[in-house]
PDB file of C-alpha atoms in Angstrom:
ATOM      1  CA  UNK A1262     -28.582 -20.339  -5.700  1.00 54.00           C
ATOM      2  CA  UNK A1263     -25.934 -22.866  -5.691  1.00 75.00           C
ATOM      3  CA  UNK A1264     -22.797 -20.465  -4.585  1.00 92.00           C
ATOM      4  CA  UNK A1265     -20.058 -19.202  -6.636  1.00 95.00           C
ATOM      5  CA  UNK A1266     -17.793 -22.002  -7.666  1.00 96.00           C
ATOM      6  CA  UNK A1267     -14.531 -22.164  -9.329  1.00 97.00           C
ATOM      7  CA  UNK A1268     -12.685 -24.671 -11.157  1.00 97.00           C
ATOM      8  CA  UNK A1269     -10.173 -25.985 -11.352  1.00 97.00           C
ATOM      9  CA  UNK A1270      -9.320 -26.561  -7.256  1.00 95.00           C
ATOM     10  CA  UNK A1271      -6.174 -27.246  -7.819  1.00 96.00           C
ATOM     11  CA  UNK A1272      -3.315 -26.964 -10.407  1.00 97.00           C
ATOM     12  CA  UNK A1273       0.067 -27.949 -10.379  1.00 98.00           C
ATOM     13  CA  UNK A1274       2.303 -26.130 -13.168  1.00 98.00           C
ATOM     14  CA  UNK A1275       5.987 -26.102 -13.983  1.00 97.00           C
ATOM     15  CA  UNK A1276       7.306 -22.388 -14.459  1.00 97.00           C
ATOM     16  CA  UNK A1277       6.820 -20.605 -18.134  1.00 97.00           C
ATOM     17  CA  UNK A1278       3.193 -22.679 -18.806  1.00 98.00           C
ATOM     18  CA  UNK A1279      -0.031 -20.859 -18.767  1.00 98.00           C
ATOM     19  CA  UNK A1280      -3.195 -21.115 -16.645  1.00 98.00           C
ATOM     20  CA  UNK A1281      -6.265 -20.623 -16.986  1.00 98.00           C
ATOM     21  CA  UNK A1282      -8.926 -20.776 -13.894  1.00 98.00           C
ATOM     22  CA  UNK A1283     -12.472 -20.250 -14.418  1.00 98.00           C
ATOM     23  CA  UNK A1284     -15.306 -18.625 -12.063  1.00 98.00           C
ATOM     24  CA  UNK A1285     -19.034 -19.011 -12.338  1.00 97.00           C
ATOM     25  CA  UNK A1286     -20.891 -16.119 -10.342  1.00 96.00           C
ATOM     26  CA  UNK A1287     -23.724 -16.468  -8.793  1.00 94.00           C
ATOM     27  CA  UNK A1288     -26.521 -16.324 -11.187  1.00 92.00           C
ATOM     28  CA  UNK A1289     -28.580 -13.075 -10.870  1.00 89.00           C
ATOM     29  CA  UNK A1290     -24.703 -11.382  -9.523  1.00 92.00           C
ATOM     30  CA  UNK A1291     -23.716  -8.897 -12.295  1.00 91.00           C
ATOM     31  CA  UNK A1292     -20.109  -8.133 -10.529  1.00 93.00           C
ATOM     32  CA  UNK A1293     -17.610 -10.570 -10.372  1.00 95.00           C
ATOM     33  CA  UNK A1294     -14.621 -10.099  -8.814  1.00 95.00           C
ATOM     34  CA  UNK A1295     -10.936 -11.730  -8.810  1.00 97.00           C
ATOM     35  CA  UNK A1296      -8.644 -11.722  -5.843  1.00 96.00           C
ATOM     36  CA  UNK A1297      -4.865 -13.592  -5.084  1.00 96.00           C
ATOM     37  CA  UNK A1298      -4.303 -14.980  -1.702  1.00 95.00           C
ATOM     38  CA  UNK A1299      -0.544 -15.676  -0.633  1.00 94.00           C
ATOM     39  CA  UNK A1300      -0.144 -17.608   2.535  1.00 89.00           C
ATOM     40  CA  UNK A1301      -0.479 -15.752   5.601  1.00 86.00           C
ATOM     41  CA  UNK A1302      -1.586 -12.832   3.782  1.00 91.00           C
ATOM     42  CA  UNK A1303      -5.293 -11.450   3.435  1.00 93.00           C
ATOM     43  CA  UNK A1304      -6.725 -11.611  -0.214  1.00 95.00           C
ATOM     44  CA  UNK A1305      -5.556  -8.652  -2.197  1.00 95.00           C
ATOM     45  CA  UNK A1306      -7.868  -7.759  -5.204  1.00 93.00           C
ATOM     46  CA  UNK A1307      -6.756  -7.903  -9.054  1.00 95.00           C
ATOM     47  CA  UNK A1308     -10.042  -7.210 -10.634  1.00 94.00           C
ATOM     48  CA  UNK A1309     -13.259  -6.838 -11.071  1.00 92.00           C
ATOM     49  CA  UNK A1310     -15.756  -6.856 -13.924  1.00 93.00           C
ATOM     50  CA  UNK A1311     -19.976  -5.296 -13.804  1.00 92.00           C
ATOM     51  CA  UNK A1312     -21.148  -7.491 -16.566  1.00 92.00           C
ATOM     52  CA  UNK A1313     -19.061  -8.109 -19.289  1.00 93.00           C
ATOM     53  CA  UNK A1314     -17.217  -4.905 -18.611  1.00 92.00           C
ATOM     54  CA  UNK A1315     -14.118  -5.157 -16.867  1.00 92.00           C
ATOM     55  CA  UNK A1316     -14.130  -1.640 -14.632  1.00 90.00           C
ATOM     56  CA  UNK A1317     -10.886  -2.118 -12.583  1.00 88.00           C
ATOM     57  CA  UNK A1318      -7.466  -3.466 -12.322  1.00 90.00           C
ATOM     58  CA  UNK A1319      -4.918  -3.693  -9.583  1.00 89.00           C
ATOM     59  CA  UNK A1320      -1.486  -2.951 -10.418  1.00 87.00           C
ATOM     60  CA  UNK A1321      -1.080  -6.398  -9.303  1.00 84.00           C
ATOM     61  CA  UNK A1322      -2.452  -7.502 -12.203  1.00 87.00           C
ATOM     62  CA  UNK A1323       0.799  -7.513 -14.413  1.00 89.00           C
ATOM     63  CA  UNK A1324       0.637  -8.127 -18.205  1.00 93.00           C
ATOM     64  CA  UNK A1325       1.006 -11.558 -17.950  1.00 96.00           C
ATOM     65  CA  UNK A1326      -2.370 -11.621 -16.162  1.00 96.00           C
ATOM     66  CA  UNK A1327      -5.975 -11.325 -18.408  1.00 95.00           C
ATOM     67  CA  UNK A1328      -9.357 -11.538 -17.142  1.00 96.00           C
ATOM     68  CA  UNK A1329     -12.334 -11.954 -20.085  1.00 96.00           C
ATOM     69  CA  UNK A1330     -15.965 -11.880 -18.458  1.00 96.00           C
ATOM     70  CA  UNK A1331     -17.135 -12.604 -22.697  1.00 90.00           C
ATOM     71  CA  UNK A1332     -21.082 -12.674 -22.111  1.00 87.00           C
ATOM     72  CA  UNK A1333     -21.436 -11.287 -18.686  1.00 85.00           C
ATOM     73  CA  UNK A1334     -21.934 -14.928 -17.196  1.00 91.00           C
ATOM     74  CA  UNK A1335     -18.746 -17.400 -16.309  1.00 96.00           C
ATOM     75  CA  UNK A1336     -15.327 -15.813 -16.282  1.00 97.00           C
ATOM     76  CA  UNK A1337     -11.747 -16.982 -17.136  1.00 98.00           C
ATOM     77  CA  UNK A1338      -7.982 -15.544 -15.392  1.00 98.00           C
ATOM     78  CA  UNK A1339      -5.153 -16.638 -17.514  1.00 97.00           C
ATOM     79  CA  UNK A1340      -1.701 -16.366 -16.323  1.00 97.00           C
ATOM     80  CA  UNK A1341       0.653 -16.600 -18.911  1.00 97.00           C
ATOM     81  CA  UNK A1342       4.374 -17.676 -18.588  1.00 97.00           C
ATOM     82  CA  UNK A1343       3.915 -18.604 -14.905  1.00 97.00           C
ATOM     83  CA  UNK A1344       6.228 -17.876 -12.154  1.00 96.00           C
ATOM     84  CA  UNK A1345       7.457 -19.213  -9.119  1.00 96.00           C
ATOM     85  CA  UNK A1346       5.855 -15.874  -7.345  1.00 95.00           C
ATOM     86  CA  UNK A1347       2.319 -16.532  -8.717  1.00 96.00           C
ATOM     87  CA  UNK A1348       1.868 -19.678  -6.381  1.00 97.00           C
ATOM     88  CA  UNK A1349      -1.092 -18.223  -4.537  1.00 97.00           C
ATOM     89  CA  UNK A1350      -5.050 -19.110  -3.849  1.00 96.00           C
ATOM     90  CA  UNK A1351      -7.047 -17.358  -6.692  1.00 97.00           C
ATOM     91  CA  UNK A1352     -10.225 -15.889  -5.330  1.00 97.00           C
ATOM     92  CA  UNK A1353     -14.036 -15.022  -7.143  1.00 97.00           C
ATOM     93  CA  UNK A1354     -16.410 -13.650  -5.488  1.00 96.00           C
ATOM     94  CA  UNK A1355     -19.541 -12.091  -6.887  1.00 95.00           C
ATOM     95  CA  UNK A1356     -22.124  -9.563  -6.006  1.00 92.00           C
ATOM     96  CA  UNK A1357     -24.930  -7.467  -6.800  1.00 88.00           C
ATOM     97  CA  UNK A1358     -24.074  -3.551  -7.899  1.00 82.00           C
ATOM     98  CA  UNK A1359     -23.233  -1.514  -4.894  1.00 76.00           C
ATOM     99  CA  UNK A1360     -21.737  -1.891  -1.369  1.00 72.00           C
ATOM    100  CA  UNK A1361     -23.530  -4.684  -0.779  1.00 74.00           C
ATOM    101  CA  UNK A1362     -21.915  -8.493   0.148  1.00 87.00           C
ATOM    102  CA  UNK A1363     -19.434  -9.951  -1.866  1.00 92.00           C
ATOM    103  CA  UNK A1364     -19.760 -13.890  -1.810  1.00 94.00           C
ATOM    104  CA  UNK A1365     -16.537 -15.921  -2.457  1.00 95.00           C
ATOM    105  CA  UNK A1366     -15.862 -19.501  -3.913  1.00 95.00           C
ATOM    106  CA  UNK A1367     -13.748 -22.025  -2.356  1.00 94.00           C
ATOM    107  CA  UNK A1368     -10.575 -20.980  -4.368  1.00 95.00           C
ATOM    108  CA  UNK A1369      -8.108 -22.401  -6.727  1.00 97.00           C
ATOM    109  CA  UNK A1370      -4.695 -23.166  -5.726  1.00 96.00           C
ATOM    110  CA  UNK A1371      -2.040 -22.680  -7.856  1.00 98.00           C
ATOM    111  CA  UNK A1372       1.481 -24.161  -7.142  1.00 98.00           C
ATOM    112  CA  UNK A1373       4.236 -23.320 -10.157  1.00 97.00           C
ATOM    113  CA  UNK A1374       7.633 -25.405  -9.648  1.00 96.00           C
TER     114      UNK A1374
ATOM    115  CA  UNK B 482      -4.710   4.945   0.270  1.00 71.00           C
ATOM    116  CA  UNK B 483      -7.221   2.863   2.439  1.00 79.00           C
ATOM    117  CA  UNK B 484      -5.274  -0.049   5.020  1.00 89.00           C
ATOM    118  CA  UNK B 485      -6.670  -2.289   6.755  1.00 94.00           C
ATOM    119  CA  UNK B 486      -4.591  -3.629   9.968  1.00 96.00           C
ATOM    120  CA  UNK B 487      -5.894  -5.963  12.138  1.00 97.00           C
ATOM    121  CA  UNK B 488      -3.793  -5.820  15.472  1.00 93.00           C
ATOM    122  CA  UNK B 489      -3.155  -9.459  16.389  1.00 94.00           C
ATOM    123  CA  UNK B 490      -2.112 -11.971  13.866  1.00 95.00           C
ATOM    124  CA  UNK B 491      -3.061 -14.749  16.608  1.00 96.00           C
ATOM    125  CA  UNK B 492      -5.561 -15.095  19.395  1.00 97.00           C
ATOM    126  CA  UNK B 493      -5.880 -18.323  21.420  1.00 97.00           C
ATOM    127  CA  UNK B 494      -9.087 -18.429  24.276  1.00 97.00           C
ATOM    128  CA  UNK B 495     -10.182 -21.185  25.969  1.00 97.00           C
ATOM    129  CA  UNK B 496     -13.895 -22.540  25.212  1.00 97.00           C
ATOM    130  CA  UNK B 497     -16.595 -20.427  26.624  1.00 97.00           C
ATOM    131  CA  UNK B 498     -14.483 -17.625  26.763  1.00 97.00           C
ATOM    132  CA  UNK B 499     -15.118 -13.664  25.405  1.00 97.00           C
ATOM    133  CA  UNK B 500     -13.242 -12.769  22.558  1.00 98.00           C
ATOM    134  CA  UNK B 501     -12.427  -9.337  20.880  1.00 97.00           C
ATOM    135  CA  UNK B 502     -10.836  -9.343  17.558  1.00 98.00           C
ATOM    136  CA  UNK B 503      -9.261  -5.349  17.006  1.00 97.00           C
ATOM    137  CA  UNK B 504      -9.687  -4.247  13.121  1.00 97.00           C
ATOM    138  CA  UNK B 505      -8.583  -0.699  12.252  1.00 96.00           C
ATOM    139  CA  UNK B 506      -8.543   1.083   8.861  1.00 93.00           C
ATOM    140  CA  UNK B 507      -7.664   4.331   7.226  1.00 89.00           C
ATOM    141  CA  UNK B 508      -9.915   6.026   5.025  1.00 76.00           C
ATOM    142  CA  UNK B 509     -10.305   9.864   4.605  1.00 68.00           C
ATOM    143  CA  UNK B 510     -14.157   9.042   2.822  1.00 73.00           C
ATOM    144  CA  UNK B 511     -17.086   7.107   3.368  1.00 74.00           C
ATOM    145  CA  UNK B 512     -16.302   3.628   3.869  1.00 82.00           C
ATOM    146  CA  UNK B 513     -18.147   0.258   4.099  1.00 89.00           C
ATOM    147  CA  UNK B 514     -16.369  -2.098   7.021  1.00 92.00           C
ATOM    148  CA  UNK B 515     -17.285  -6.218   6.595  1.00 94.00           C
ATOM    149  CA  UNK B 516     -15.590  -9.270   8.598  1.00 97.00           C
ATOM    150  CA  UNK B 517     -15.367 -12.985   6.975  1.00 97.00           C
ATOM    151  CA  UNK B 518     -14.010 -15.760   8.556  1.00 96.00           C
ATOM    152  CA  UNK B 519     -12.247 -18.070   6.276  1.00 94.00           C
ATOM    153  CA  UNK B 520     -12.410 -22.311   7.824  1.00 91.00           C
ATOM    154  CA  UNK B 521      -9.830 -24.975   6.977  1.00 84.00           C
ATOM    155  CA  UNK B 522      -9.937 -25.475   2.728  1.00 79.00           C
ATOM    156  CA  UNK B 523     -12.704 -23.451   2.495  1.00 83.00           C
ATOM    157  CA  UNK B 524     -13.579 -20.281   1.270  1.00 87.00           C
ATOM    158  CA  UNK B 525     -14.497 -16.742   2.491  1.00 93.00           C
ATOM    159  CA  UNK B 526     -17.811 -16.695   4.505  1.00 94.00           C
ATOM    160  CA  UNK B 527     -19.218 -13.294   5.777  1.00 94.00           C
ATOM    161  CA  UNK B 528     -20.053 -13.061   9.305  1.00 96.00           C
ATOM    162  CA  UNK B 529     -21.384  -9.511   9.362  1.00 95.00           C
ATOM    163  CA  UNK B 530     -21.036  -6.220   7.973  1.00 93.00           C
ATOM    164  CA  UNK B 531     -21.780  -2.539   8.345  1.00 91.00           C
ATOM    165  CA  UNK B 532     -23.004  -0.468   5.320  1.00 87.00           C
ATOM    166  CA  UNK B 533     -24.962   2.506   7.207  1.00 85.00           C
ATOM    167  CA  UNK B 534     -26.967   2.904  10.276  1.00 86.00           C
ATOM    168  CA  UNK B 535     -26.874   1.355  13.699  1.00 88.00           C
ATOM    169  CA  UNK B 536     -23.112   1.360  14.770  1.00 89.00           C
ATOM    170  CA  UNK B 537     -23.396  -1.971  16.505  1.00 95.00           C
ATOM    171  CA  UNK B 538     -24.043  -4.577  14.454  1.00 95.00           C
ATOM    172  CA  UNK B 539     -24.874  -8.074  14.795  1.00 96.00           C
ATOM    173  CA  UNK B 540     -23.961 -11.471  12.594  1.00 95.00           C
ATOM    174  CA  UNK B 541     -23.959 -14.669  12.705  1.00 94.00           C
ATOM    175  CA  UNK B 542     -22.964 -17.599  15.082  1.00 93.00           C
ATOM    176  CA  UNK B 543     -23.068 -15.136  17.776  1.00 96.00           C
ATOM    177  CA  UNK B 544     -20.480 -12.578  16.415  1.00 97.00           C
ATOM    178  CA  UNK B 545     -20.971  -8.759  17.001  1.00 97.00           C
ATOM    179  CA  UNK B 546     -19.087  -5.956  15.617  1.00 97.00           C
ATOM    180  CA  UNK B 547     -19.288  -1.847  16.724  1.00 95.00           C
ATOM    181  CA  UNK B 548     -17.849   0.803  14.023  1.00 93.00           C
ATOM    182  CA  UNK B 549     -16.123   3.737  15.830  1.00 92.00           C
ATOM    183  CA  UNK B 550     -15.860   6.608  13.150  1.00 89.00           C
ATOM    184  CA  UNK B 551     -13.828   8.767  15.598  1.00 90.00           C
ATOM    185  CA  UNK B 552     -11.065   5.616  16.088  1.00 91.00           C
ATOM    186  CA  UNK B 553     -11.507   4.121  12.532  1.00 92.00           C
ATOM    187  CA  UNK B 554     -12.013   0.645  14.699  1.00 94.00           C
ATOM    188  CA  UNK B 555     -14.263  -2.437  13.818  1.00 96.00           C
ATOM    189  CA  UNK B 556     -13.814  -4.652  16.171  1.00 97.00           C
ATOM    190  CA  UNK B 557     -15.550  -8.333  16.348  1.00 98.00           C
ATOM    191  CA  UNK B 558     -16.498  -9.874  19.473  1.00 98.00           C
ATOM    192  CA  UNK B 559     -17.915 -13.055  20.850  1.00 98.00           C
ATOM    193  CA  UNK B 560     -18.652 -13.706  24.268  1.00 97.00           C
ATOM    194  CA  UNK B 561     -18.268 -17.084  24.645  1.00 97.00           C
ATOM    195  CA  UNK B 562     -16.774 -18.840  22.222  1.00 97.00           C
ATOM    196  CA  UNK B 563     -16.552 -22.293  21.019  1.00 96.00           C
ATOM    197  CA  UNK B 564     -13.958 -24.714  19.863  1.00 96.00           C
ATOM    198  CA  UNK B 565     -16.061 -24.589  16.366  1.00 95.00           C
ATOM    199  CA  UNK B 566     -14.928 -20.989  16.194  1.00 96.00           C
ATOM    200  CA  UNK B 567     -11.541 -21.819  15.571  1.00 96.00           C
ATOM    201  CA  UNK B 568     -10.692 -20.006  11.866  1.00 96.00           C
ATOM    202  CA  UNK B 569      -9.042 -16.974  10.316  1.00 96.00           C
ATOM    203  CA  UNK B 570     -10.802 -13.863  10.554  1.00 98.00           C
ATOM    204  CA  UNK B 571     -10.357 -11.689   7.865  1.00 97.00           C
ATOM    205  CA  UNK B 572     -11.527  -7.486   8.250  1.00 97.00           C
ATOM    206  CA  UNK B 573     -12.421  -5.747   5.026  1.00 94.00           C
ATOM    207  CA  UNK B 574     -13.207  -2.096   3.676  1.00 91.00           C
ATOM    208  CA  UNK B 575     -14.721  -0.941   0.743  1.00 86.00           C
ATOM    209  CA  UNK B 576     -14.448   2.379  -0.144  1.00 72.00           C
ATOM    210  CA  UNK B 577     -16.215   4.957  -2.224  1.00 61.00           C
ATOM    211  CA  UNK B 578     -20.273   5.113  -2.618  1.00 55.00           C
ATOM    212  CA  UNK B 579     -20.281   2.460  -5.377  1.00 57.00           C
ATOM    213  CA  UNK B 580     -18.733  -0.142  -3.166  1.00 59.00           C
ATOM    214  CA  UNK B 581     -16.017  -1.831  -5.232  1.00 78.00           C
ATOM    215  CA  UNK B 582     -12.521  -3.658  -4.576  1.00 86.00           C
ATOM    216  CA  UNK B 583     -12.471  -5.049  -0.795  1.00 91.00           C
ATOM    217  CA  UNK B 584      -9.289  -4.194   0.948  1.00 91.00           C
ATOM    218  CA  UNK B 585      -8.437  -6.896   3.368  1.00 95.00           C
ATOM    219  CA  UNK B 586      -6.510  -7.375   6.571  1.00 96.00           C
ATOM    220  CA  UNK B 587      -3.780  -9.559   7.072  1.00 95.00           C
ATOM    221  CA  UNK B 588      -6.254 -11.847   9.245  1.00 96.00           C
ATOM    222  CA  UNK B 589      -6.270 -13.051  12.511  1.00 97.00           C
ATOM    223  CA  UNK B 590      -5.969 -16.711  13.464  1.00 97.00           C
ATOM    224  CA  UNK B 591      -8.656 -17.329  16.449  1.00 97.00           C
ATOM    225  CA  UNK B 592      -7.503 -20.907  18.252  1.00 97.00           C
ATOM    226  CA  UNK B 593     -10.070 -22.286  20.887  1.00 97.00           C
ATOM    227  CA  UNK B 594      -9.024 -24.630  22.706  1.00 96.00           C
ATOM    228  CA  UNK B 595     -10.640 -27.299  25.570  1.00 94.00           C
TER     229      UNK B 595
END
C-alpha cells in the first residue's frame, strides 16, 4: 500500500491552455474520488467514479471539466481552456465501496495567469 | 442540502492545553460524520470517524470526537495538546447509506503555541 498519489504537484498555466492531472488510487480501492480546494476553503467534491464508472458529478464540474477512470485503475481530470478562477488544489482520494474512509493524496496545485 | 459549519475558523491554545474544535451539520437522513486534519503541503489525513455505534469515538494522536444526534454536533477534542498539533482541521459528512461525496467544513486553523 503505497498511498494515493497524484501527479503532477504542481502546474503553472497561462489562461485558455488545458490541464490534465492524473490520480493513482490505492490499489485494491475501487472508488476514486476528485475534489477542488480554494484557499481558505474546505475541499468541495467534483466527482467520483466506482470502477471505471463515473456515478456522480458536482455542478461544479462545468463542461470544461472531464474526468475518464478508462480501466478502473489510474485516473485523469482535464480542464480545458483554463481560467483565472480554476487556480485551486485538486484533490483524489480513494476508497473501498461504502461509508467507509476516504484516503487523499498530497494534491496538485494549479496556478493559471 | 447537507452543510457542514465548523464554528471557529481559528483556535490558538497554549501547549498542554485542552482543546475543543465545534463541527455542526445539517442532514434530515442518516449521516456518516469524519474529521481530517490537513499539515503544511500535505494532504488530507483522517484522524477519526463515526460510521455507527458508540457515540464517543476515539482517533489518533490523542484526538476524541462525541456525535450528538439531537444537536447535529461533532465536536473534536484534545486535552492537552502539543505544538505538533498545529494544522487545519477539516469536519466532513457523508450522507446517504452508500456513503459517497464528503461534504466538508470550511476548516479550522488550530495554532499551539510555547
Amino acid at each position: 500500500d503505497t498511498g494515493v498519489s497524484q501527479n503532477p504537484r504542481h502546474k503553472i498555466t497561462k489562461r485558455g491552455q488545458n490541464v490534465t492531472f492524473r490520480c493513482d488510487p490505492i490499489s485494491e480501492h475501487n472508488r476514486l474520488y476528485w475534489y477542488r480546494q480554494t484557499l481558505g476553503q474546505g475541499p468541495e467534491f467534483l466527482t467520483y467514479f466506482q470502477n471505471e464508472a463515473q456515478l456522480e458529478k458536482s455542478r461544479l464540474l462545468s463542461d470544461r471539466f472531464s474526468a475518464e477512470r478508462p480501466k478502473g485503475s489510474f485516473s485523469t481530470l482535464e480542464i480545458q481552456r483554463t481560467e483565472q478562477g480554476d487556480s485551486a488544489m485538486y484533490l483524489c482520494a480513494s476508497s473501498l465501496v461504502g461509508p467507509g474512509t476516504q484516503y487523499f493524496g498530497p494534491g496538485t496545485r494549479l496556478l493559471v495567469l | 442540502a447537507q452543510s457542514v459549519t465548523q464554528l471557529d475558523s481559528q483556535v490558538p491554545v497554549f501547549e498542554e492545553a485542552p482543546v475543543e474544535l465545534r463541527c455542526n451539520y445539517s442532514s434530515s437522513v442518516s449521516v456518516y460524520l469524519f474529521w481530517y486534519v490537513q499539515y503544511p503541503n500535505q494532504g488530507l489525513q483522517l484522524l477519526l470517524k463515526y460510521l455507527s455505534g458508540s457515540t464517543l469515538v476515539k482517533g489518533i494522536n490523542g484526538f476524541e470526537a462525541e456525535f450528538n444526534k439531537s444537536q447535529t454536533s461533532f465536536h473534536l477534542r484534545k486535552p492537552s495538546v502539543h505544538i505538533s498539533d498545529t494544522a487545519e482541521y477539516f469536519c466532513a459528512v457523508s450522507v446517504g447509506q452508500a456513503g459517497t461525496a464528503l461534504i466538508f467544513g470550511k476548516g479550522t486553523t488550530l495554532s499551539v503555541s510555547s
